[in-house]
Amino acid sequence: RLHDRLLAESRRLIAACASSLSGVSPTMFALILIGGFVLMEPLTAAAHRWVMHGIGEWFHRSHHRAVRTPGWERNDWFPVAFASIVMFGFWLGFNTSLTALIPLGIGITLYGIAYAPVHAGYIHRRLGAFGNRRIATLDRLADAHRIHHLYNAAPYGMLVPVVPSELRARAATTDRDPFAASTTSVVG
């Protein structure tokens, strides 16, 4: 039966994963996973600053348009590209002696899982999941991202954005809302 074959294959995969991780202790696994998650914020800020606002600006510009259409935009290819790098890391971790790439990939993936609903869902309202709800912590992140969109400058981070004080003061003097035309839900 199909159910029995799927169960047997699942058990085989779990056993293979466990044997792949034989060189990584549970403590080291947890430290690498947490390290991967934490290090993603500065890496994300750097990629945003020097890739998305550098060589990849043509793709990222779709994200900064005042009027955006529902659906995919060119900028959405960045997470696809970054996820493919992580998947390659998983492949290496499971198929070579580089087993530390497995918990690292899990940490990076968890960061992406936190990032996507905050950025696309809450800040840009592209997913329709939050409706009109307001959440104070996420409002602070949205305000920092609003400053980024106002001036096409810092902060480049997302979950722990560092907003230069001069930009925060300058943004406090404007009523312009760069998100006003871009809150159209893609789903929902």
Short mmCIF file of C-alpha atoms in Angstrom, two decimals:
data_model
loop_
_atom_site.label_atom_id
_atom_site.label_comp_id
_atom_site.label_asym_id
_atom_site.label_seq_id
_atom_site.Cartn_x
_atom_site.Cartn_y
_atom_site.Cartn_z
CA ARG A 1 0.00 0.00 0.00
CA LEU A 2 1.04 3.57 -0.67
CA HIS A 3 0.71 4.58 2.98
CA ASP A 4 3.07 1.81 4.11
CA ARG A 5 5.62 2.68 1.40
CA LEU A 6 5.51 6.39 2.36
CA LEU A 7 5.93 5.52 6.03
CA ALA A 8 8.87 3.22 5.26
CA GLU A 9 10.49 5.88 3.04
CA SER A 10 9.99 8.51 5.76
CA ARG A 11 11.68 6.25 8.31
CA ARG A 12 14.54 5.61 5.90
CA LEU A 13 15.01 9.35 5.33
CA ILE A 14 14.95 10.10 9.06
CA ALA A 15 17.56 7.38 9.65
CA ALA A 16 19.70 8.80 6.83
CA CYS A 17 19.44 12.30 8.29
CA ALA A 18 20.38 11.03 11.75
CA SER A 19 23.42 9.22 10.37
CA SER A 20 24.40 12.31 8.35
CA LEU A 21 24.43 14.33 11.57
CA SER A 22 26.47 11.83 13.56
CA GLY A 23 29.42 14.26 13.67
CA VAL A 24 27.37 17.15 15.12
CA SER A 25 26.42 17.04 18.80
CA PRO A 26 22.96 18.32 19.80
CA THR A 27 24.58 21.32 21.54
CA MET A 28 26.64 22.18 18.48
CA PHE A 29 23.60 21.66 16.27
CA ALA A 30 21.63 24.18 18.37
CA LEU A 31 24.50 26.69 18.45
CA ILE A 32 25.00 26.54 14.68
CA LEU A 33 21.25 26.84 14.08
CA ILE A 34 20.93 29.88 16.39
CA GLY A 35 24.12 31.38 14.93
CA GLY A 36 22.70 30.98 11.41
CA PHE A 37 19.49 32.74 12.41
CA VAL A 38 21.27 35.61 14.22
CA LEU A 39 23.90 36.17 11.53
CA MET A 40 21.22 36.47 8.85
CA GLU A 41 20.27 39.99 9.98
CA PRO A 42 23.67 41.57 9.21
CA LEU A 43 24.01 39.39 6.10
CA THR A 44 20.54 40.46 4.96
CA ALA A 45 21.41 44.11 5.59
CA ALA A 46 24.65 43.73 3.61
CA ALA A 47 22.92 41.94 0.72
CA HIS A 48 20.18 44.57 0.70
CA ARG A 49 22.71 47.42 0.72
CA TRP A 50 25.30 46.14 -1.74
CA VAL A 51 23.36 43.71 -3.94
CA MET A 52 19.79 44.99 -4.04
CA HIS A 53 20.85 48.64 -4.03
CA GLY A 54 23.94 47.84 -6.09
CA ILE A 55 24.38 45.35 -8.88
CA GLY A 56 20.83 43.95 -8.48
CA GLU A 57 19.07 47.30 -8.36
CA TRP A 58 17.19 46.65 -11.60
CA PHE A 59 15.39 43.74 -9.89
CA HIS A 60 14.92 45.54 -6.58
CA ARG A 61 13.56 48.74 -8.13
CA SER A 62 10.18 47.01 -8.60
CA HIS A 63 9.91 46.89 -4.81
CA HIS A 64 10.41 50.66 -4.45
CA ARG A 65 7.82 51.76 -7.00
CA ALA A 66 5.14 54.07 -5.59
CA VAL A 67 2.40 52.15 -7.39
CA ARG A 68 2.71 48.39 -7.34
CA THR A 69 0.49 45.83 -8.95
CA PRO A 70 -0.70 42.69 -7.18
CA GLY A 71 1.23 39.52 -7.87
CA TRP A 72 4.89 38.80 -8.34
CA GLU A 73 7.39 41.57 -8.93
CA ARG A 74 10.98 41.27 -10.13
CA ASN A 75 12.23 41.78 -6.57
CA ASP A 76 10.57 38.50 -5.55
CA TRP A 77 13.31 36.62 -7.39
CA PHE A 78 15.83 37.55 -4.67
CA PRO A 79 14.33 35.20 -2.05
CA VAL A 80 14.08 32.48 -4.71
CA ALA A 81 17.78 32.90 -5.50
CA PHE A 82 18.78 33.01 -1.82
CA ALA A 83 16.66 29.92 -1.06
CA SER A 84 18.35 28.02 -3.89
CA ILE A 85 21.73 28.74 -2.28
CA VAL A 86 20.43 27.39 1.03
CA MET A 87 19.04 24.29 -0.71
CA PHE A 88 22.46 23.68 -2.26
CA GLY A 89 23.91 23.99 1.25
CA PHE A 90 21.44 21.39 2.50
CA TRP A 91 22.45 19.09 -0.36
CA LEU A 92 26.11 19.51 0.57
CA GLY A 93 25.33 18.94 4.25
CA PHE A 94 23.45 15.71 3.59
CA ASN A 95 25.77 14.38 0.90
CA THR A 96 29.27 15.34 2.04
CA SER A 97 31.15 15.68 5.30
CA LEU A 98 29.95 19.30 5.63
CA THR A 99 27.18 18.29 8.05
CA ALA A 100 27.29 21.66 9.87
CA LEU A 101 25.54 23.12 6.82
CA ILE A 102 22.34 21.33 7.88
CA PRO A 103 21.71 23.23 11.14
CA LEU A 104 23.06 26.38 9.48
CA GLY A 105 20.51 25.96 6.69
CA ILE A 106 17.74 25.40 9.22
CA GLY A 107 18.69 28.63 11.02
CA ILE A 108 18.74 30.55 7.73
CA THR A 109 15.39 29.04 6.75
CA LEU A 110 13.86 30.01 10.10
CA TYR A 111 15.06 33.59 9.53
CA GLY A 112 13.35 33.55 6.14
CA ILE A 113 10.18 32.21 7.74
CA ALA A 114 10.27 35.14 10.20
CA TYR A 115 11.23 37.69 7.54
CA ALA A 116 8.59 36.91 4.91
CA PRO A 117 5.44 37.47 6.97
CA VAL A 118 6.90 40.60 8.60
CA HIS A 119 8.08 42.20 5.36
CA ALA A 120 5.61 41.03 2.72
CA GLY A 121 2.71 40.33 5.07
CA TYR A 122 2.71 43.04 7.72
CA ILE A 123 4.73 45.93 6.32
CA HIS A 124 3.67 45.81 2.67
CA ARG A 125 0.32 44.04 3.25
CA ARG A 126 0.89 41.82 0.22
CA LEU A 127 -0.39 38.61 1.78
CA GLY A 128 -3.64 39.75 3.37
CA ALA A 129 -2.89 37.73 6.51
CA PHE A 130 -2.83 40.63 8.97
CA GLY A 131 -5.85 42.55 7.69
CA ASN A 132 -5.97 45.93 9.44
CA ARG A 133 -4.51 44.66 12.71
CA ARG A 134 -1.82 46.77 14.35
CA ILE A 135 1.01 45.16 16.35
CA ALA A 136 3.30 47.60 18.19
CA THR A 137 6.56 45.68 17.66
CA LEU A 138 5.84 45.18 13.97
CA ASP A 139 4.77 48.83 13.65
CA ARG A 140 8.28 49.84 14.79
CA LEU A 141 9.78 47.62 12.09
CA ALA A 142 7.34 49.06 9.55
CA ASP A 143 8.32 52.60 10.54
CA ALA A 144 12.01 51.80 10.01
CA HIS A 145 11.21 50.25 6.63
CA ARG A 146 9.09 53.30 5.73
CA ILE A 147 12.20 55.45 6.31
CA HIS A 148 14.16 53.15 4.01
CA HIS A 149 11.53 53.57 1.29
CA LEU A 150 11.30 57.34 1.81
CA TYR A 151 15.00 57.96 1.21
CA ASN A 152 16.21 54.78 -0.51
CA ALA A 153 18.87 54.57 2.17
CA ALA A 154 19.45 53.00 5.60
CA PRO A 155 18.17 51.04 7.36
CA TYR A 156 18.87 48.01 5.22
CA GLY A 157 18.20 45.40 7.93
CA MET A 158 14.72 44.09 8.60
CA LEU A 159 14.19 42.37 11.94
CA VAL A 160 16.68 44.57 13.84
CA PRO A 161 16.92 47.70 11.68
CA VAL A 162 19.45 50.37 12.62
CA VAL A 163 17.97 53.75 11.65
CA PRO A 164 20.42 56.66 11.54
CA SER A 165 19.15 59.41 13.86
CA GLU A 166 19.33 62.08 11.14
CA LEU A 167 17.07 60.02 8.86
CA ARG A 168 14.63 59.34 11.70
CA ALA A 169 14.46 63.09 12.44
CA ARG A 170 14.03 63.93 8.75
CA ALA A 171 11.29 61.32 8.34
CA ALA A 172 9.42 62.76 11.32
CA THR A 173 8.92 66.00 9.36
CA THR A 174 7.15 64.42 6.38
CA ASP A 175 3.67 63.03 5.95
CA ARG A 176 4.58 61.25 2.71
CA ASP A 177 3.72 57.56 2.92
CA PRO A 178 5.72 55.45 0.45
CA PHE A 179 3.45 52.48 1.21
CA ALA A 180 0.12 54.24 0.54
CA ALA A 181 -0.22 52.90 -2.99
CA SER A 182 1.42 49.54 -2.31
CA THR A 183 -0.86 47.97 0.28
CA THR A 184 -2.80 45.88 -2.24
CA SER A 185 -3.12 42.31 -1.08
CA VAL A 186 -1.88 39.56 -3.39
CA VAL A 187 -3.68 36.79 -1.55
CA GLY A 188 -6.88 37.05 0.44
#
